[in-house]
mmCIF file with all atom_site columns, C-alpha atoms in Angstrom:
data_model
loop_
_atom_site.group_PDB
_atom_site.id
_atom_site.type_symbol
_atom_site.label_atom_id
_atom_site.label_alt_id
_atom_site.label_comp_id
_atom_site.label_asym_id
_atom_site.label_entity_id
_atom_site.label_seq_id
_atom_site.pdbx_PDB_ins_code
_atom_site.Cartn_x
_atom_site.Cartn_y
_atom_site.Cartn_z
_atom_site.occupancy
_atom_site.B_iso_or_equiv
_atom_site.pdbx_formal_charge
_atom_site.auth_seq_id
_atom_site.auth_comp_id
_atom_site.auth_asym_id
_atom_site.auth_atom_id
_atom_site.pdbx_PDB_model_num
ATOM 1   C CA . MET A 1 1   ? -13.096 -21.123 101.351 1.00 0.00 ? 13  MET A CA 1
ATOM 2   C CA . THR A 1 2   ? -12.703 -20.893 97.586  1.00 0.00 ? 14  THR A CA 1
ATOM 3   C CA . ALA A 1 3   ? -9.362  -20.390 95.851  1.00 0.00 ? 15  ALA A CA 1
ATOM 4   C CA . ALA A 1 4   ? -10.475 -16.924 94.729  1.00 0.00 ? 16  ALA A CA 1
ATOM 5   C CA . VAL A 1 5   ? -11.258 -15.871 98.303  1.00 0.00 ? 17  VAL A CA 1
ATOM 6   C CA . LYS A 1 6   ? -7.904  -17.209 99.525  1.00 0.00 ? 18  LYS A CA 1
ATOM 7   C CA . ARG A 1 7   ? -6.130  -15.341 96.721  1.00 0.00 ? 19  ARG A CA 1
ATOM 8   C CA . ASN A 1 8   ? -7.952  -12.091 97.511  1.00 0.00 ? 20  ASN A CA 1
ATOM 9   C CA . LYS A 1 9   ? -7.071  -12.374 101.200 1.00 0.00 ? 21  LYS A CA 1
ATOM 10  C CA . ARG A 1 10  ? -3.444  -12.978 100.273 1.00 0.00 ? 22  ARG A CA 1
ATOM 11  C CA . ASP A 1 11  ? -3.491  -9.960  97.959  1.00 0.00 ? 23  ASP A CA 1
ATOM 12  C CA . VAL A 1 12  ? -4.937  -7.732  100.681 1.00 0.00 ? 24  VAL A CA 1
ATOM 13  C CA . LEU A 1 13  ? -2.257  -8.876  103.110 1.00 0.00 ? 25  LEU A CA 1
ATOM 14  C CA . LYS A 1 14  ? 0.434   -8.008  100.594 1.00 0.00 ? 26  LYS A CA 1
ATOM 15  C CA . MET A 1 15  ? -1.015  -4.526  100.202 1.00 0.00 ? 27  MET A CA 1
ATOM 16  C CA . GLU A 1 16  ? -1.251  -4.048  103.950 1.00 0.00 ? 28  GLU A CA 1
ATOM 17  C CA . SER A 1 17  ? 2.394   -4.997  104.371 1.00 0.00 ? 29  SER A CA 1
ATOM 18  C CA . GLY A 1 18  ? 3.728   -2.208  102.185 1.00 0.00 ? 30  GLY A CA 1
ATOM 19  C CA . PHE A 1 19  ? 2.706   -3.403  98.740  1.00 0.00 ? 31  PHE A CA 1
ATOM 20  C CA . PHE A 1 20  ? 1.972   0.101   97.422  1.00 0.00 ? 32  PHE A CA 1
ATOM 21  C CA . GLU A 1 21  ? 5.245   1.446   98.813  1.00 0.00 ? 33  GLU A CA 1
ATOM 22  C CA . LYS A 1 22  ? 7.165   -1.365  97.104  1.00 0.00 ? 34  LYS A CA 1
ATOM 23  C CA . VAL A 1 23  ? 5.406   -0.563  93.832  1.00 0.00 ? 35  VAL A CA 1
ATOM 24  C CA . TYR A 1 24  ? 6.247   3.135   94.134  1.00 0.00 ? 36  TYR A CA 1
ATOM 25  C CA . LYS A 1 25  ? 9.897   2.414   94.965  1.00 0.00 ? 37  LYS A CA 1
ATOM 26  C CA . PHE A 1 26  ? 10.264  0.122   91.946  1.00 0.00 ? 38  PHE A CA 1
ATOM 27  C CA . VAL A 1 27  ? 8.489   2.501   89.567  1.00 0.00 ? 39  VAL A CA 1
ATOM 28  C CA . LYS A 1 28  ? 10.759  5.348   90.715  1.00 0.00 ? 40  LYS A CA 1
ATOM 29  C CA . SER A 1 29  ? 13.706  3.242   89.540  1.00 0.00 ? 41  SER A CA 1
ATOM 30  C CA . ILE A 1 30  ? 12.498  2.953   85.927  1.00 0.00 ? 42  ILE A CA 1
ATOM 31  C CA . PRO A 1 31  ? 14.990  4.979   83.877  1.00 0.00 ? 43  PRO A CA 1
ATOM 32  C CA . GLU A 1 32  ? 13.850  7.906   81.775  1.00 0.00 ? 44  GLU A CA 1
ATOM 33  C CA . GLY A 1 33  ? 13.285  6.755   78.198  1.00 0.00 ? 45  GLY A CA 1
ATOM 34  C CA . LYS A 1 34  ? 12.296  3.248   79.285  1.00 0.00 ? 46  LYS A CA 1
ATOM 35  C CA . VAL A 1 35  ? 8.991   1.539   80.074  1.00 0.00 ? 47  VAL A CA 1
ATOM 36  C CA . THR A 1 36  ? 7.926   -1.561  81.933  1.00 0.00 ? 48  THR A CA 1
ATOM 37  C CA . THR A 1 37  ? 4.691   -3.493  82.324  1.00 0.00 ? 49  THR A CA 1
ATOM 38  C CA . TYR A 1 38  ? 2.238   -3.877  85.177  1.00 0.00 ? 50  TYR A CA 1
ATOM 39  C CA . GLY A 1 39  ? 3.170   -7.561  85.323  1.00 0.00 ? 51  GLY A CA 1
ATOM 40  C CA . CYS A 1 40  ? 6.874   -6.818  85.504  1.00 0.00 ? 52  CYS A CA 1
ATOM 41  C CA . VAL A 1 41  ? 6.295   -4.453  88.420  1.00 0.00 ? 53  VAL A CA 1
ATOM 42  C CA . ALA A 1 42  ? 4.164   -7.086  90.169  1.00 0.00 ? 54  ALA A CA 1
ATOM 43  C CA . ARG A 1 43  ? 6.880   -9.730  89.747  1.00 0.00 ? 55  ARG A CA 1
ATOM 44  C CA . ALA A 1 44  ? 9.595   -7.322  90.877  1.00 0.00 ? 56  ALA A CA 1
ATOM 45  C CA . VAL A 1 45  ? 7.803   -6.589  94.155  1.00 0.00 ? 57  VAL A CA 1
ATOM 46  C CA . GLY A 1 46  ? 7.175   -10.272 94.870  1.00 0.00 ? 58  GLY A CA 1
ATOM 47  C CA . ALA A 1 47  ? 3.509   -10.420 93.883  1.00 0.00 ? 59  ALA A CA 1
ATOM 48  C CA . PRO A 1 48  ? 3.475   -11.957 90.393  1.00 0.00 ? 60  PRO A CA 1
ATOM 49  C CA . LYS A 1 49  ? -0.309  -12.321 90.223  1.00 0.00 ? 61  LYS A CA 1
ATOM 50  C CA . CYS A 1 50  ? -1.053  -8.759  91.308  1.00 0.00 ? 62  CYS A CA 1
ATOM 51  C CA . SER A 1 51  ? -0.650  -6.690  88.141  1.00 0.00 ? 63  SER A CA 1
ATOM 52  C CA . ARG A 1 52  ? -4.147  -5.222  88.561  1.00 0.00 ? 64  ARG A CA 1
ATOM 53  C CA . GLN A 1 53  ? -3.236  -4.135  92.069  1.00 0.00 ? 65  GLN A CA 1
ATOM 54  C CA . VAL A 1 54  ? -0.137  -2.472  90.628  1.00 0.00 ? 66  VAL A CA 1
ATOM 55  C CA . GLY A 1 55  ? -2.491  -0.559  88.347  1.00 0.00 ? 67  GLY A CA 1
ATOM 56  C CA . TRP A 1 56  ? -4.581  0.503   91.308  1.00 0.00 ? 68  TRP A CA 1
ATOM 57  C CA . ALA A 1 57  ? -1.509  1.613   93.256  1.00 0.00 ? 69  ALA A CA 1
ATOM 58  C CA . LEU A 1 58  ? -0.430  3.766   90.331  1.00 0.00 ? 70  LEU A CA 1
ATOM 59  C CA . HIS A 1 59  ? -3.950  5.117   89.892  1.00 0.00 ? 71  HIS A CA 1
ATOM 60  C CA . VAL A 1 60  ? -3.789  6.515   93.429  1.00 0.00 ? 72  VAL A CA 1
ATOM 61  C CA . ASN A 1 61  ? -0.176  7.654   93.070  1.00 0.00 ? 73  ASN A CA 1
ATOM 62  C CA . PRO A 1 62  ? 0.404   10.067  95.975  1.00 0.00 ? 74  PRO A CA 1
ATOM 63  C CA . GLU A 1 63  ? 3.382   11.793  94.332  1.00 0.00 ? 75  GLU A CA 1
ATOM 64  C CA . GLN A 1 64  ? 2.377   12.770  90.809  1.00 0.00 ? 76  GLN A CA 1
ATOM 65  C CA . GLY A 1 65  ? 5.477   13.951  88.986  1.00 0.00 ? 77  GLY A CA 1
ATOM 66  C CA . VAL A 1 66  ? 7.776   12.090  91.389  1.00 0.00 ? 78  VAL A CA 1
ATOM 67  C CA . ILE A 1 67  ? 6.561   8.533   90.795  1.00 0.00 ? 79  ILE A CA 1
ATOM 68  C CA . PRO A 1 68  ? 6.749   8.141   86.987  1.00 0.00 ? 80  PRO A CA 1
ATOM 69  C CA . CYS A 1 69  ? 3.658   5.995   86.546  1.00 0.00 ? 81  CYS A CA 1
ATOM 70  C CA . HIS A 1 70  ? 3.502   7.040   82.879  1.00 0.00 ? 82  HIS A CA 1
ATOM 71  C CA . ARG A 1 71  ? 6.363   4.574   82.281  1.00 0.00 ? 83  ARG A CA 1
ATOM 72  C CA . VAL A 1 72  ? 4.170   1.561   83.128  1.00 0.00 ? 84  VAL A CA 1
ATOM 73  C CA . ILE A 1 73  ? 2.202   0.060   80.240  1.00 0.00 ? 85  ILE A CA 1
ATOM 74  C CA . PHE A 1 74  ? 0.334   -3.105  79.274  1.00 0.00 ? 86  PHE A CA 1
ATOM 75  C CA . ALA A 1 75  ? 2.166   -6.355  78.442  1.00 0.00 ? 87  ALA A CA 1
ATOM 76  C CA . ASP A 1 76  ? 1.426   -5.963  74.727  1.00 0.00 ? 88  ASP A CA 1
ATOM 77  C CA . GLY A 1 77  ? 2.994   -2.496  74.644  1.00 0.00 ? 89  GLY A CA 1
ATOM 78  C CA . ARG A 1 78  ? -0.261  -0.521  74.717  1.00 0.00 ? 90  ARG A CA 1
ATOM 79  C CA . LEU A 1 79  ? -0.495  2.632   76.759  1.00 0.00 ? 91  LEU A CA 1
ATOM 80  C CA . SER A 1 80  ? -2.931  2.676   79.637  1.00 0.00 ? 92  SER A CA 1
ATOM 81  C CA . TYR A 1 81  ? -6.325  4.006   78.591  1.00 0.00 ? 93  TYR A CA 1
ATOM 82  C CA . GLY A 1 82  ? -6.936  4.686   82.279  1.00 0.00 ? 94  GLY A CA 1
ATOM 83  C CA . PHE A 1 83  ? -3.829  6.825   82.810  1.00 0.00 ? 95  PHE A CA 1
ATOM 84  C CA . ALA A 1 84  ? -4.870  8.739   85.908  1.00 0.00 ? 96  ALA A CA 1
ATOM 85  C CA . PHE A 1 85  ? -3.176  12.049  85.236  1.00 0.00 ? 97  PHE A CA 1
ATOM 86  C CA . GLY A 1 86  ? -4.602  13.287  81.963  1.00 0.00 ? 98  GLY A CA 1
ATOM 87  C CA . GLY A 1 87  ? -5.528  10.250  79.894  1.00 0.00 ? 99  GLY A CA 1
ATOM 88  C CA . ILE A 1 88  ? -3.750  8.347   77.175  1.00 0.00 ? 100 ILE A CA 1
ATOM 89  C CA . GLU A 1 89  ? -2.700  11.483  75.278  1.00 0.00 ? 101 GLU A CA 1
ATOM 90  C CA . ALA A 1 90  ? -0.919  12.825  78.353  1.00 0.00 ? 102 ALA A CA 1
ATOM 91  C CA . GLN A 1 91  ? 0.877   9.501   78.856  1.00 0.00 ? 103 GLN A CA 1
ATOM 92  C CA . LYS A 1 92  ? 1.896   9.481   75.200  1.00 0.00 ? 104 LYS A CA 1
ATOM 93  C CA . ALA A 1 93  ? 3.212   13.051  75.394  1.00 0.00 ? 105 ALA A CA 1
ATOM 94  C CA . MET A 1 94  ? 5.196   12.311  78.551  1.00 0.00 ? 106 MET A CA 1
ATOM 95  C CA . LEU A 1 95  ? 6.801   9.224   77.033  1.00 0.00 ? 107 LEU A CA 1
ATOM 96  C CA . GLU A 1 96  ? 7.591   10.973  73.767  1.00 0.00 ? 108 GLU A CA 1
ATOM 97  C CA . ALA A 1 97  ? 9.194   13.848  75.711  1.00 0.00 ? 109 ALA A CA 1
ATOM 98  C CA . GLU A 1 98  ? 11.561  11.217  77.155  1.00 0.00 ? 110 GLU A CA 1
ATOM 99  C CA . GLY A 1 99  ? 12.413  9.896   73.694  1.00 0.00 ? 111 GLY A CA 1
ATOM 100 C CA . VAL A 1 100 ? 10.107  6.860   73.712  1.00 0.00 ? 112 VAL A CA 1
ATOM 101 C CA . GLU A 1 101 ? 8.481   6.277   70.339  1.00 0.00 ? 113 GLU A CA 1
ATOM 102 C CA . VAL A 1 102 ? 4.725   5.668   70.548  1.00 0.00 ? 114 VAL A CA 1
ATOM 103 C CA . SER A 1 103 ? 2.929   4.354   67.460  1.00 0.00 ? 115 SER A CA 1
ATOM 104 C CA . ALA A 1 104 ? -0.299  5.723   66.008  1.00 0.00 ? 116 ALA A CA 1
ATOM 105 C CA . GLU A 1 105 ? -1.988  2.764   67.756  1.00 0.00 ? 117 GLU A CA 1
ATOM 106 C CA . ASN A 1 106 ? -0.599  4.039   71.094  1.00 0.00 ? 118 ASN A CA 1
ATOM 107 C CA . LYS A 1 107 ? 1.861   1.169   71.443  1.00 0.00 ? 119 LYS A CA 1
ATOM 108 C CA . VAL A 1 108 ? 5.505   1.091   72.515  1.00 0.00 ? 120 VAL A CA 1
ATOM 109 C CA . ASP A 1 109 ? 8.065   -1.400  71.210  1.00 0.00 ? 121 ASP A CA 1
ATOM 110 C CA . LEU A 1 110 ? 8.962   -3.298  74.375  1.00 0.00 ? 122 LEU A CA 1
ATOM 111 C CA . LYS A 1 111 ? 12.004  -4.880  72.724  1.00 0.00 ? 123 LYS A CA 1
ATOM 112 C CA . LYS A 1 112 ? 13.432  -1.409  72.165  1.00 0.00 ? 124 LYS A CA 1
ATOM 113 C CA . TYR A 1 113 ? 12.200  0.505   75.220  1.00 0.00 ? 125 TYR A CA 1
ATOM 114 C CA . GLY A 1 114 ? 11.341  -2.213  77.732  1.00 0.00 ? 126 GLY A CA 1
ATOM 115 C CA . TRP A 1 115 ? 13.076  -2.334  81.090  1.00 0.00 ? 127 TRP A CA 1
ATOM 116 C CA . GLY A 1 116 ? 12.854  -5.246  83.484  1.00 0.00 ? 128 GLY A CA 1
ATOM 117 C CA . GLY A 1 117 ? 14.552  -3.891  86.559  1.00 0.00 ? 129 GLY A CA 1
ATOM 118 C CA . GLU A 1 118 ? 18.067  -4.895  85.676  1.00 0.00 ? 130 GLU A CA 1
#
């Protein structure tokens, strides 16, 4: 069995044991006016190599408007071009409505607005 196959099996097991629910619980705790990254969410739920799976969990968010997935962005501060609920412009508008400054390049200053779960 290759390392990639072992990793994928491990990732599936994490998802089956409540991974999505852990992601949703953590994302609900992100304060208004703050953002975090897919990687930070993955680390916070005990799956540091599963940032893509975090993205998938948020893409199928069962509680739009309750789980603030618009507060999760890429590690370099870019907004998610695949934002599931209206595209990048909707994500930008939602963040700006919370007081988060988004640049013309659709980036957020993580030093100013980043939140790591503290």
